[in-house]
Amino acid sequence: MKISMRGLCLAAIATAVIGSSAQQTSDFDPQSHSTFTTDRSDGKYVSSRAIAHNLMVANPPRLHYKSGMNPQEFAAWKDNMATAMRQLMNYPEANISEPPVKVKTVERDGYRVEKWEAYPLEGAVVPYLVMIPDGVNAEHKAPALLCIPGFGQTKELLAGETAVDLDNSTVNPTKNAMGYYYVKEGYVAVVVDNPGCGEPSDIERLAGSGADYVTLSRALLELDWSYLGYTAFVDHYILNWMKTQPEMRSDRIVVSGFSLGTEPLMAIGVTDPDIFAFVYNDFLCTTRERALVMTLPNAHGYRPWPNDISHLIPGFLTMFDFPDIVAALAPRPVICTEGGMDRDFNMVADAFATAGAPDAFSPHHYAMFVEDSSRTYLDEMPKGIDRATFFKLANVDPPHHYFKAEHILPWLRTILAD
Amino acid sequence: MKISMRGLCLAAIATAVIGSSAQQTSDFDPQSHSTFTTDRSDGKYVSSRAIAHNLMVANPPRLHYKSGMNPQEFAAWKDNMATAMRQLMNYPEANISEPPVKVKTVERDGYRVEKWEAYPLEGAVVPYLVMIPDGVNAEHKAPALLCIPGFGQTKELLAGETAVDLDNSTVNPTKNAMGYYYVKEGYVAVVVDNPGCGEPSDIERLAGSGADYVTLSRALLELDWSYLGYTAFVDHYILNWMKTQPEMRSDRIVVSGFSLGTEPLMAIGVTDPDIFAFVYNDFLCTTRERALVMTLPNAHGYRPWPNDISHLIPGFLTMFDFPDIVAALAPRPVICTEGGMDRDFNMVADAFATAGAPDAFSPHHYAMFVEDSSRTYLDEMPKGIDRATFFKLANVDPPHHYFKAEHILPWLRTILAD
């Protein structure tokens, strides 16, 4: 066989996914092909890609939030959301009972950092950090936040630590160090890595290369699992451990996700009623709609897909889109810190009103979109756009994507006041 | 958000998948990291990729063929294989009844070529070619072969045609034109495209670019379907139509797959007892084993995956590997034309003996591996190898991957003699 046939098809993938890496080979005009069209008189499509697209359009999320539910209907809908999410996350049977172990403790200014290891799967180690303010103990418990990083971030970055073994006493809290800001507020911060990045990365780190989320995701997908399923399983395992820790208030556990970390936040949140509140630090993305409208091809005729397979959970988008999941967190307090479409914020707000907790949802826009007049209002995204246009129309300011301490810390003080 | 976060992560994918596109940044030695290792005294792994790999190792195919079954056990195993394959292929409910339509007929030397359109899904058109020898009709029926192309091939290539609209009367049968050779033998050849390539490709063709199987596959995977599931559904729809055609012998339908085309051959074959025989024109690959042993990283520390997501069917490899499926085709005649490991040929031969048809399996090696002394004999592939080493140890001669008329045509004359 040609290596390019059943092989990795490097060239095919490179061109198909990257596109711009190749030379333009024609006077092809991307704009004139921004959406799927057919010139057949019967309106049918020959393009397999168009057929798949139309199938996706014809199968909207079965559990999409609908306004006007009564309390019983809303409760039943939330149960269905949780059931669907459990099926999609496909946690394995817990097959071992080896409890997490504390492997190190270092003192910092006003708090200590403990390094722990969890063993959620046979032969597997998941390291995480626990940041505990001075004076917090079994007698003086504190709220506890599970902190989940964004793409490319590590638990050390979130903790303000500069060494995986914590041996460097110099802390360096950058503006994305959510764990550091939480512990300084007097809360316990439990900080995890995302799978495949940082300490749990594979050997690519030894070669000075960036984390390979994609091949890890492929291995998990072959097992009928997924990157998000594995992430949610591991994070949920640690969250359940948090519920048993003497210095943490099991009735005040908050999940705080940054960017990529908002995905496990949603997966865990909708399936675990024990979580008290949620910090959603990203824009509220309709990820299914984005895949459907971002069809503007590049100069080589390749239409993009908005993200890589670390975001692929087969069937996920046939059940719900992200705003539906955030709506299903009602009435528990949720702060969204980086805007999105008013359409989606209004939908989530409607769910919180339906749940009898209209004040529990705290949406914030990017600074440049705070003024109502500065935002774009759409009932639906236009078709055939590119990534930059999607972000612009969704009121997203990519250069200012960071941990929004200015919104989050005052909000936490309010909801965690008692 | 950074565009690289929930975005396509172009750089991450490019580096992760392509690797060689970046500069080597260290004295990293790939060979010293060819397999997954851990330096922990408890033998546990921190690397998420290693953990996923070990999960895959710990979950061998549930329906792996076992020697020594009695006839009842063998029949039950085949039923289980068919049930699992139907679930994995996940065909949609047939929701339309619009029959295929013949849209064109052209005369050729000793046969005619008809262009047909099938409408297996709402709003979808699947064009295919039917090649009928002169003198074959309802009174003088002929065996019929469904011809499925390899990666990058088109139905026109397999038919020896040079224009999608058949308007060019000059035929150009290259050595991979299986449909042409079949019709010249007096058989009916029904020739399909693979989805996303050739006539059913999207607009990339207009830009002079190669077919994008990957983004099409991603769209299908989001629907809890797959590239193979879609391909098998469409090919099976046309195969079922073949059973009803007056000039085709419904009791002599053969499926002939080249390279990528062997995958739908297996998916359709194990689920459809009406198929008389199978032409498997590729080496017999243990695709799961290949993923497990091909872990030698490149200079950038990225371990490969053997193929792209057009070969991803979530859960498939937890049920069976390719040789198990070929074994489940017994006792129906199967020719494998491009070798593989004797281990796997012996396993398939054992299945045919168990089925009481030891002569119905006709394995052939690549010419350079015909001599027993020229082949490598292994009970299992060594770990930590690269693609070239896998092919070498599997007795594969990639430059000589082509339609093996020299083996196939004589074999067909024998099995289709009556």
PDB file of N, CA and C in Angstrom, chain A residues 1-3 5-8 13 16 25-26 40 44-45 47-48 98 117 123 125 196 200 202 207 209-210 218 222 259 262-263 282 290 300 302-303 305-308 315 366 387 398 401, chain B residues 1-3 5-8 16 25-26 40 44-45 47-48 98 117 123 125 196 200 202 207 209-210 212 218 221-222 262-263 282 290 300 302-303 305-308 315 366 387 398 401:
ATOM      1  N   MET A   1       0.843  -1.195   0.000  1.00  0.00           N
ATOM      2  CA  MET A   1       0.000   0.000   0.000  1.00  0.00           C
ATOM      3  C   MET A   1       0.882   1.251   0.000  1.00  0.00           C
ATOM      4  N   LYS A   2       0.407   2.304  -0.604  1.00  0.00           N
ATOM      5  CA  LYS A   2       1.110   3.564  -0.451  1.00  0.00           C
ATOM      6  C   LYS A   2       0.997   3.953   1.016  1.00  0.00           C
ATOM      7  N   ILE A   3       2.065   4.484   1.541  1.00  0.00           N
ATOM      8  CA  ILE A   3       2.036   4.868   2.951  1.00  0.00           C
ATOM      9  C   ILE A   3       0.933   5.893   3.177  1.00  0.00           C
ATOM     10  N   MET A   5      -1.956   5.758   2.079  1.00  0.00           N
ATOM     11  CA  MET A   5      -3.313   5.218   1.960  1.00  0.00           C
ATOM     12  C   MET A   5      -3.904   4.911   3.316  1.00  0.00           C
ATOM     13  N   ARG A   6      -3.549   3.756   3.896  1.00  0.00           N
ATOM     14  CA  ARG A   6      -4.098   3.540   5.232  1.00  0.00           C
ATOM     15  C   ARG A   6      -3.186   4.157   6.273  1.00  0.00           C
ATOM     16  N   GLY A   7      -2.177   4.868   5.820  1.00  0.00           N
ATOM     17  CA  GLY A   7      -1.227   5.478   6.748  1.00  0.00           C
ATOM     18  C   GLY A   7      -1.763   6.781   7.305  1.00  0.00           C
ATOM     19  N   LEU A   8      -0.901   7.529   7.888  1.00  0.00           N
ATOM     20  CA  LEU A   8      -1.307   8.768   8.553  1.00  0.00           C
ATOM     21  C   LEU A   8      -1.705   9.844   7.563  1.00  0.00           C
ATOM     22  N   ILE A  13      -3.590  15.288   5.729  1.00  0.00           N
ATOM     23  CA  ILE A  13      -4.008  15.959   6.960  1.00  0.00           C
ATOM     24  C   ILE A  13      -3.448  17.371   6.994  1.00  0.00           C
ATOM     25  N   ALA A  16      -5.346  19.387   4.602  1.00  0.00           N
ATOM     26  CA  ALA A  16      -6.756  19.489   4.956  1.00  0.00           C
ATOM     27  C   ALA A  16      -6.948  20.339   6.206  1.00  0.00           C
ATOM     28  N   THR A  25      -3.233  27.058  -5.615  1.00  0.00           N
ATOM     29  CA  THR A  25      -2.970  26.420  -6.907  1.00  0.00           C
ATOM     30  C   THR A  25      -3.991  26.829  -7.958  1.00  0.00           C
ATOM     31  N   SER A  26      -4.824  27.811  -7.655  1.00  0.00           N
ATOM     32  CA  SER A  26      -5.830  28.196  -8.644  1.00  0.00           C
ATOM     33  C   SER A  26      -6.340  29.586  -8.319  1.00  0.00           C
ATOM     34  N   ARG A  40     -28.116  21.734  -8.590  1.00  0.00           N
ATOM     35  CA  ARG A  40     -29.067  20.748  -9.099  1.00  0.00           C
ATOM     36  C   ARG A  40     -30.487  21.288  -8.987  1.00  0.00           C
ATOM     37  N   LYS A  44     -30.838  18.662  -4.415  1.00  0.00           N
ATOM     38  CA  LYS A  44     -30.050  17.667  -3.683  1.00  0.00           C
ATOM     39  C   LYS A  44     -28.560  17.992  -3.797  1.00  0.00           C
ATOM     40  N   TYR A  45     -27.786  17.403  -2.864  1.00  0.00           N
ATOM     41  CA  TYR A  45     -26.337  17.626  -2.820  1.00  0.00           C
ATOM     42  C   TYR A  45     -25.561  16.358  -3.155  1.00  0.00           C
ATOM     43  N   SER A  47     -21.969  16.572  -2.770  1.00  0.00           N
ATOM     44  CA  SER A  47     -20.824  16.677  -1.859  1.00  0.00           C
ATOM     45  C   SER A  47     -21.112  15.948  -0.545  1.00  0.00           C
ATOM     46  N   SER A  48     -20.260  14.989  -0.213  1.00  0.00           N
ATOM     47  CA  SER A  48     -20.443  14.254   1.049  1.00  0.00           C
ATOM     48  C   SER A  48     -20.368  15.199   2.245  1.00  0.00           C
ATOM     49  N   GLU A  98      -7.664   2.769  46.101  1.00  0.00           N
ATOM     50  CA  GLU A  98      -6.453   3.337  46.698  1.00  0.00           C
ATOM     51  C   GLU A  98      -6.651   4.837  46.865  1.00  0.00           C
ATOM     52  N   GLU A 117      -1.307  12.981  45.144  1.00  0.00           N
ATOM     53  CA  GLU A 117      -1.464  12.075  44.011  1.00  0.00           C
ATOM     54  C   GLU A 117      -2.770  11.310  44.169  1.00  0.00           C
ATOM     55  N   GLY A 123      -2.915   1.594  37.773  1.00  0.00           N
ATOM     56  CA  GLY A 123      -1.619   1.960  37.216  1.00  0.00           C
ATOM     57  C   GLY A 123      -1.461   3.421  36.850  1.00  0.00           C
ATOM     58  N   VAL A 125      -1.416   7.608  37.860  1.00  0.00           N
ATOM     59  CA  VAL A 125      -1.185   8.626  38.880  1.00  0.00           C
ATOM     60  C   VAL A 125      -1.648   9.977  38.352  1.00  0.00           C
ATOM     61  N   GLY A 196      -2.549  15.332  29.644  1.00  0.00           N
ATOM     62  CA  GLY A 196      -1.653  15.487  28.506  1.00  0.00           C
ATOM     63  C   GLY A 196      -0.850  16.758  28.469  1.00  0.00           C
ATOM     64  N   PRO A 200       1.423  15.767  33.530  1.00  0.00           N
ATOM     65  CA  PRO A 200       0.921  14.532  32.892  1.00  0.00           C
ATOM     66  C   PRO A 200       1.147  14.463  31.389  1.00  0.00           C
ATOM     67  N   ASP A 202       3.314  13.696  27.918  1.00  0.00           N
ATOM     68  CA  ASP A 202       4.158  12.557  27.592  1.00  0.00           C
ATOM     69  C   ASP A 202       5.579  13.075  27.368  1.00  0.00           C
ATOM     70  N   ALA A 207      11.504  16.980  24.703  1.00  0.00           N
ATOM     71  CA  ALA A 207      12.045  17.477  23.434  1.00  0.00           C
ATOM     72  C   ALA A 207      11.794  18.969  23.277  1.00  0.00           C
ATOM     73  N   SER A 209       8.902  20.403  23.175  1.00  0.00           N
ATOM     74  CA  SER A 209       7.739  20.634  22.311  1.00  0.00           C
ATOM     75  C   SER A 209       6.478  20.870  23.127  1.00  0.00           C
ATOM     76  N   GLY A 210       5.485  21.467  22.486  1.00  0.00           N
ATOM     77  CA  GLY A 210       4.197  21.714  23.129  1.00  0.00           C
ATOM     78  C   GLY A 210       3.427  20.426  23.324  1.00  0.00           C
ATOM     79  N   ARG A 218      -7.079  10.851  20.432  1.00  0.00           N
ATOM     80  CA  ARG A 218      -7.356   9.768  19.482  1.00  0.00           C
ATOM     81  C   ARG A 218      -7.364   8.412  20.191  1.00  0.00           C
ATOM     82  N   GLU A 222     -10.618   5.917  20.494  1.00  0.00           N
ATOM     83  CA  GLU A 222     -10.618   4.512  20.053  1.00  0.00           C
ATOM     84  C   GLU A 222     -11.249   3.616  21.111  1.00  0.00           C
ATOM     85  N   SER A 259     -11.345  28.758  30.226  1.00  0.00           N
ATOM     86  CA  SER A 259     -11.244  28.373  28.817  1.00  0.00           C
ATOM     87  C   SER A 259     -11.531  26.887  28.628  1.00  0.00           C
ATOM     88  N   THR A 262     -13.563  25.121  31.143  1.00  0.00           N
ATOM     89  CA  THR A 262     -15.015  25.252  31.316  1.00  0.00           C
ATOM     90  C   THR A 262     -15.740  23.986  30.825  1.00  0.00           C
ATOM     91  N   GLU A 263     -15.068  23.190  29.975  1.00  0.00           N
ATOM     92  CA  GLU A 263     -15.738  21.980  29.472  1.00  0.00           C
ATOM     93  C   GLU A 263     -15.914  20.936  30.575  1.00  0.00           C
ATOM     94  N   ASP A 282     -14.757  32.188  30.419  1.00  0.00           N
ATOM     95  CA  ASP A 282     -14.606  32.129  28.964  1.00  0.00           C
ATOM     96  C   ASP A 282     -15.856  32.809  28.415  1.00  0.00           C
ATOM     97  N   ARG A 290     -21.118  27.242  15.949  1.00  0.00           N
ATOM     98  CA  ARG A 290     -19.848  27.683  15.380  1.00  0.00           C
ATOM     99  C   ARG A 290     -19.382  26.721  14.292  1.00  0.00           C
ATOM    100  N   HIS A 300      -7.265  27.221  -0.485  1.00  0.00           N
ATOM    101  CA  HIS A 300      -7.081  25.886  -1.066  1.00  0.00           C
ATOM    102  C   HIS A 300      -8.377  25.091  -1.118  1.00  0.00           C
ATOM    103  N   TYR A 302     -10.336  24.357   1.413  1.00  0.00           N
ATOM    104  CA  TYR A 302     -10.607  23.559   2.613  1.00  0.00           C
ATOM    105  C   TYR A 302     -11.423  24.363   3.611  1.00  0.00           C
ATOM    106  N   ARG A 303     -12.600  23.832   3.967  1.00  0.00           N
ATOM    107  CA  ARG A 303     -13.396  24.455   5.018  1.00  0.00           C
ATOM    108  C   ARG A 303     -12.797  24.048   6.360  1.00  0.00           C
ATOM    109  N   TRP A 305     -12.592  23.211  10.573  1.00  0.00           N
ATOM    110  CA  TRP A 305     -13.417  22.804  11.712  1.00  0.00           C
ATOM    111  C   TRP A 305     -12.929  23.651  12.871  1.00  0.00           C
ATOM    112  N   PRO A 306     -13.824  24.143  13.738  1.00  0.00           N
ATOM    113  CA  PRO A 306     -13.392  25.144  14.717  1.00  0.00           C
ATOM    114  C   PRO A 306     -12.351  24.664  15.723  1.00  0.00           C
ATOM    115  N   ASN A 307     -12.263  23.363  15.972  1.00  0.00           N
ATOM    116  CA  ASN A 307     -11.315  22.917  16.997  1.00  0.00           C
ATOM    117  C   ASN A 307     -10.819  21.510  16.681  1.00  0.00           C
ATOM    118  N   ASP A 308      -9.854  21.042  17.476  1.00  0.00           N
ATOM    119  CA  ASP A 308      -9.269  19.725  17.211  1.00  0.00           C
ATOM    120  C   ASP A 308     -10.050  18.643  17.963  1.00  0.00           C
ATOM    121  N   GLY A 315     -21.536  12.513  19.446  1.00  0.00           N
ATOM    122  CA  GLY A 315     -22.944  12.602  19.834  1.00  0.00           C
ATOM    123  C   GLY A 315     -23.286  13.767  20.744  1.00  0.00           C
ATOM    124  N   TYR A 366     -16.873  41.259  27.969  1.00  0.00           N
ATOM    125  CA  TYR A 366     -15.536  41.849  27.852  1.00  0.00           C
ATOM    126  C   TYR A 366     -15.675  43.364  27.982  1.00  0.00           C
ATOM    127  N   ARG A 387     -13.284  32.334  11.556  1.00  0.00           N
ATOM    128  CA  ARG A 387     -13.143  32.358  13.015  1.00  0.00           C
ATOM    129  C   ARG A 387     -13.185  33.778  13.571  1.00  0.00           C
ATOM    130  N   PRO A 398     -10.543  38.384  21.928  1.00  0.00           N
ATOM    131  CA  PRO A 398      -9.520  37.356  22.203  1.00  0.00           C
ATOM    132  C   PRO A 398      -8.274  37.852  22.931  1.00  0.00           C
ATOM    133  N   HIS A 401      -8.437  37.693  26.886  1.00  0.00           N
ATOM    134  CA  HIS A 401      -8.900  36.441  27.492  1.00  0.00           C
ATOM    135  C   HIS A 401      -7.968  36.106  28.650  1.00  0.00           C
TER     136      HIS A 401
ATOM    137  N   MET B   1     -10.567  34.733  24.576  1.00  0.00           N
ATOM    138  CA  MET B   1      -9.733  33.531  24.547  1.00  0.00           C
ATOM    139  C   MET B   1      -8.660  33.669  23.485  1.00  0.00           C
ATOM    140  N   LYS B   2      -7.534  33.055  23.738  1.00  0.00           N
ATOM    141  CA  LYS B   2      -6.566  32.962  22.657  1.00  0.00           C
ATOM    142  C   LYS B   2      -7.187  32.088  21.574  1.00  0.00           C
ATOM    143  N   ILE B   3      -6.997  32.461  20.340  1.00  0.00           N
ATOM    144  CA  ILE B   3      -7.565  31.654  19.257  1.00  0.00           C
ATOM    145  C   ILE B   3      -7.041  30.224  19.339  1.00  0.00           C
ATOM    146  N   MET B   5      -6.818  28.512  21.893  1.00  0.00           N
ATOM    147  CA  MET B   5      -7.342  27.748  23.027  1.00  0.00           C
ATOM    148  C   MET B   5      -8.497  26.862  22.619  1.00  0.00           C
ATOM    149  N   ARG B   6      -9.712  27.455  22.518  1.00  0.00           N
ATOM    150  CA  ARG B   6     -10.787  26.571  22.067  1.00  0.00           C
ATOM    151  C   ARG B   6     -10.836  26.556  20.538  1.00  0.00           C
ATOM    152  N   GLY B   7      -9.863  27.189  19.916  1.00  0.00           N
ATOM    153  CA  GLY B   7      -9.834  27.234  18.462  1.00  0.00           C
ATOM    154  C   GLY B   7      -9.238  25.971  17.872  1.00  0.00           C
ATOM    155  N   LEU B   8      -8.874  26.082  16.630  1.00  0.00           N
ATOM    156  CA  LEU B   8      -8.388  24.881  15.923  1.00  0.00           C
ATOM    157  C   LEU B   8      -6.994  24.486  16.398  1.00  0.00           C
ATOM    158  N   ALA B  16       1.849  18.575  16.502  1.00  0.00           N
ATOM    159  CA  ALA B  16       1.556  17.260  17.064  1.00  0.00           C
ATOM    160  C   ALA B  16       1.443  16.211  15.970  1.00  0.00           C
ATOM    161  N   THR B  25      14.427  21.026  18.994  1.00  0.00           N
ATOM    162  CA  THR B  25      14.785  22.040  19.979  1.00  0.00           C
ATOM    163  C   THR B  25      15.624  21.453  21.108  1.00  0.00           C
ATOM    164  N   SER B  26      16.066  20.212  20.968  1.00  0.00           N
ATOM    165  CA  SER B  26      16.826  19.618  22.065  1.00  0.00           C
ATOM    166  C   SER B  26      17.629  18.445  21.534  1.00  0.00           C
ATOM    167  N   ARG B  40       8.876   5.318  38.263  1.00  0.00           N
ATOM    168  CA  ARG B  40       8.319   5.255  39.622  1.00  0.00           C
ATOM    169  C   ARG B  40       8.498   3.848  40.189  1.00  0.00           C
ATOM    170  N   LYS B  44       3.595   2.848  38.503  1.00  0.00           N
ATOM    171  CA  LYS B  44       2.465   3.610  37.952  1.00  0.00           C
ATOM    172  C   LYS B  44       2.973   4.669  36.964  1.00  0.00           C
ATOM    173  N   TYR B  45       2.035   5.150  36.128  1.00  0.00           N
ATOM    174  CA  TYR B  45       2.368   6.144  35.097  1.00  0.00           C
ATOM    175  C   TYR B  45       1.686   7.487  35.391  1.00  0.00           C
ATOM    176  N   SER B  47       2.062  10.013  32.823  1.00  0.00           N
ATOM    177  CA  SER B  47       1.726  10.470  31.478  1.00  0.00           C
ATOM    178  C   SER B  47       0.312  10.033  31.088  1.00  0.00           C
ATOM    179  N   SER B  48      -0.541  10.987  30.748  1.00  0.00           N
ATOM    180  CA  SER B  48      -1.921  10.654  30.336  1.00  0.00           C
ATOM    181  C   SER B  48      -1.909   9.766  29.096  1.00  0.00           C
ATOM    182  N   GLU B  98     -37.006   6.731  -2.459  1.00  0.00           N
ATOM    183  CA  GLU B  98     -36.785   7.158  -3.844  1.00  0.00           C
ATOM    184  C   GLU B  98     -35.752   6.221  -4.474  1.00  0.00           C
ATOM    185  N   GLU B 117     -27.700   7.331 -10.103  1.00  0.00           N
ATOM    186  CA  GLU B 117     -27.711   8.116  -8.868  1.00  0.00           C
ATOM    187  C   GLU B 117     -28.573   7.393  -7.846  1.00  0.00           C
ATOM    188  N   GLY B 123     -32.172  14.498   0.617  1.00  0.00           N
ATOM    189  CA  GLY B 123     -31.386  15.579   0.029  1.00  0.00           C
ATOM    190  C   GLY B 123     -30.016  15.176  -0.453  1.00  0.00           C
ATOM    191  N   VAL B 125     -27.369  12.838  -2.933  1.00  0.00           N
ATOM    192  CA  VAL B 125     -27.183  12.110  -4.188  1.00  0.00           C
ATOM    193  C   VAL B 125     -25.863  11.344  -4.124  1.00  0.00           C
ATOM    194  N   GLY B 196     -16.449  11.866  -0.092  1.00  0.00           N
ATOM    195  CA  GLY B 196     -15.522  12.975   0.054  1.00  0.00           C
ATOM    196  C   GLY B 196     -14.404  13.022  -0.968  1.00  0.00           C
ATOM    197  N   PRO B 200     -18.011  13.104  -5.295  1.00  0.00           N
ATOM    198  CA  PRO B 200     -18.646  13.559  -4.043  1.00  0.00           C
ATOM    199  C   PRO B 200     -17.747  14.409  -3.155  1.00  0.00           C
ATOM    200  N   ASP B 202     -15.936  17.928  -1.857  1.00  0.00           N
ATOM    201  CA  ASP B 202     -16.506  19.259  -1.675  1.00  0.00           C
ATOM    202  C   ASP B 202     -15.767  20.213  -2.627  1.00  0.00           C
ATOM    203  N   ALA B 207     -10.346  24.131  -6.171  1.00  0.00           N
ATOM    204  CA  ALA B 207      -9.108  24.856  -5.878  1.00  0.00           C
ATOM    205  C   ALA B 207      -7.887  24.031  -6.246  1.00  0.00           C
ATOM    206  N   SER B 209      -7.078  21.167  -4.999  1.00  0.00           N
ATOM    207  CA  SER B 209      -6.510  20.527  -3.804  1.00  0.00           C
ATOM    208  C   SER B 209      -6.994  19.098  -3.671  1.00  0.00           C
ATOM    209  N   GLY B 210      -6.261  18.314  -2.893  1.00  0.00           N
ATOM    210  CA  GLY B 210      -6.627  16.935  -2.629  1.00  0.00           C
ATOM    211  C   GLY B 210      -7.854  16.851  -1.734  1.00  0.00           C
ATOM    212  N   ASP B 212     -10.431  16.280   1.178  1.00  0.00           N
ATOM    213  CA  ASP B 212     -10.375  16.422   2.635  1.00  0.00           C
ATOM    214  C   ASP B 212     -11.275  15.365   3.271  1.00  0.00           C
ATOM    215  N   ARG B 218     -14.839  14.361  10.715  1.00  0.00           N
ATOM    216  CA  ARG B 218     -15.128  15.050  11.975  1.00  0.00           C
ATOM    217  C   ARG B 218     -16.615  15.383  12.089  1.00  0.00           C
ATOM    218  N   LEU B 221     -18.408  12.213  12.872  1.00  0.00           N
ATOM    219  CA  LEU B 221     -18.152  11.772  14.249  1.00  0.00           C
ATOM    220  C   LEU B 221     -18.957  12.592  15.253  1.00  0.00           C
ATOM    221  N   GLU B 222     -19.152  13.881  14.954  1.00  0.00           N
ATOM    222  CA  GLU B 222     -19.964  14.718  15.844  1.00  0.00           C
ATOM    223  C   GLU B 222     -21.403  14.195  15.919  1.00  0.00           C
ATOM    224  N   THR B 262     -11.172  -1.863   1.552  1.00  0.00           N
ATOM    225  CA  THR B 262     -11.362  -3.124   2.287  1.00  0.00           C
ATOM    226  C   THR B 262     -12.121  -2.888   3.592  1.00  0.00           C
ATOM    227  N   GLU B 263     -12.129  -1.652   4.072  1.00  0.00           N
ATOM    228  CA  GLU B 263     -12.836  -1.391   5.335  1.00  0.00           C
ATOM    229  C   GLU B 263     -14.351  -1.513   5.165  1.00  0.00           C
ATOM    230  N   ASP B 282      -5.381  -5.786  -0.239  1.00  0.00           N
ATOM    231  CA  ASP B 282      -4.513  -5.024   0.655  1.00  0.00           C
ATOM    232  C   ASP B 282      -3.792  -6.056   1.505  1.00  0.00           C
ATOM    233  N   ARG B 290      -1.078  -2.239  15.369  1.00  0.00           N
ATOM    234  CA  ARG B 290      -0.228  -1.214  14.772  1.00  0.00           C
ATOM    235  C   ARG B 290      -0.247   0.059  15.611  1.00  0.00           C
ATOM    236  N   HIS B 300      10.782  15.527  17.728  1.00  0.00           N
ATOM    237  CA  HIS B 300      10.138  16.542  18.564  1.00  0.00           C
ATOM    238  C   HIS B 300       9.395  15.928  19.735  1.00  0.00           C
ATOM    239  N   TYR B 302       6.991  13.682  19.571  1.00  0.00           N
ATOM    240  CA  TYR B 302       5.598  13.325  19.290  1.00  0.00           C
ATOM    241  C   TYR B 302       5.511  11.895  18.785  1.00  0.00           C
ATOM    242  N   ARG B 303       4.737  11.082  19.484  1.00  0.00           N
ATOM    243  CA  ARG B 303       4.464   9.720  19.024  1.00  0.00           C
ATOM    244  C   ARG B 303       3.393   9.808  17.938  1.00  0.00           C
ATOM    245  N   TRP B 305       0.178   8.536  15.373  1.00  0.00           N
ATOM    246  CA  TRP B 305      -0.942   7.609  15.303  1.00  0.00           C
ATOM    247  C   TRP B 305      -0.937   7.098  13.866  1.00  0.00           C
ATOM    248  N   PRO B 306      -1.217   5.805  13.649  1.00  0.00           N
ATOM    249  CA  PRO B 306      -0.996   5.258  12.312  1.00  0.00           C
ATOM    250  C   PRO B 306      -1.853   5.848  11.205  1.00  0.00           C
ATOM    251  N   ASN B 307      -2.992   6.419  11.550  1.00  0.00           N
ATOM    252  CA  ASN B 307      -3.852   6.926  10.473  1.00  0.00           C
ATOM    253  C   ASN B 307      -4.682   8.101  10.973  1.00  0.00           C
ATOM    254  N   ASP B 308      -5.418   8.728  10.055  1.00  0.00           N
ATOM    255  CA  ASP B 308      -6.199   9.913  10.424  1.00  0.00           C
ATOM    256  C   ASP B 308      -7.611   9.487  10.863  1.00  0.00           C
ATOM    257  N   GLY B 315     -14.744   2.782  19.578  1.00  0.00           N
ATOM    258  CA  GLY B 315     -15.079   1.489  20.153  1.00  0.00           C
ATOM    259  C   GLY B 315     -14.787   0.290  19.261  1.00  0.00           C
ATOM    260  N   TYR B 366       2.900 -10.591  -1.180  1.00  0.00           N
ATOM    261  CA  TYR B 366       3.608  -9.778  -2.178  1.00  0.00           C
ATOM    262  C   TYR B 366       4.684 -10.649  -2.813  1.00  0.00           C
ATOM    263  N   ARG B 387       6.574   3.344  11.263  1.00  0.00           N
ATOM    264  CA  ARG B 387       5.705   2.817  10.215  1.00  0.00           C
ATOM    265  C   ARG B 387       6.465   1.885   9.260  1.00  0.00           C
ATOM    266  N   PRO B 398       5.224  -1.777   0.147  1.00  0.00           N
ATOM    267  CA  PRO B 398       4.388  -0.629  -0.239  1.00  0.00           C
ATOM    268  C   PRO B 398       4.486  -0.195  -1.696  1.00  0.00           C
ATOM    269  N   HIS B 401       1.890  -1.933  -4.130  1.00  0.00           N
ATOM    270  CA  HIS B 401       0.488  -1.971  -3.714  1.00  0.00           C
ATOM    271  C   HIS B 401      -0.367  -1.583  -4.921  1.00  0.00           C
TER     272      HIS B 401
END
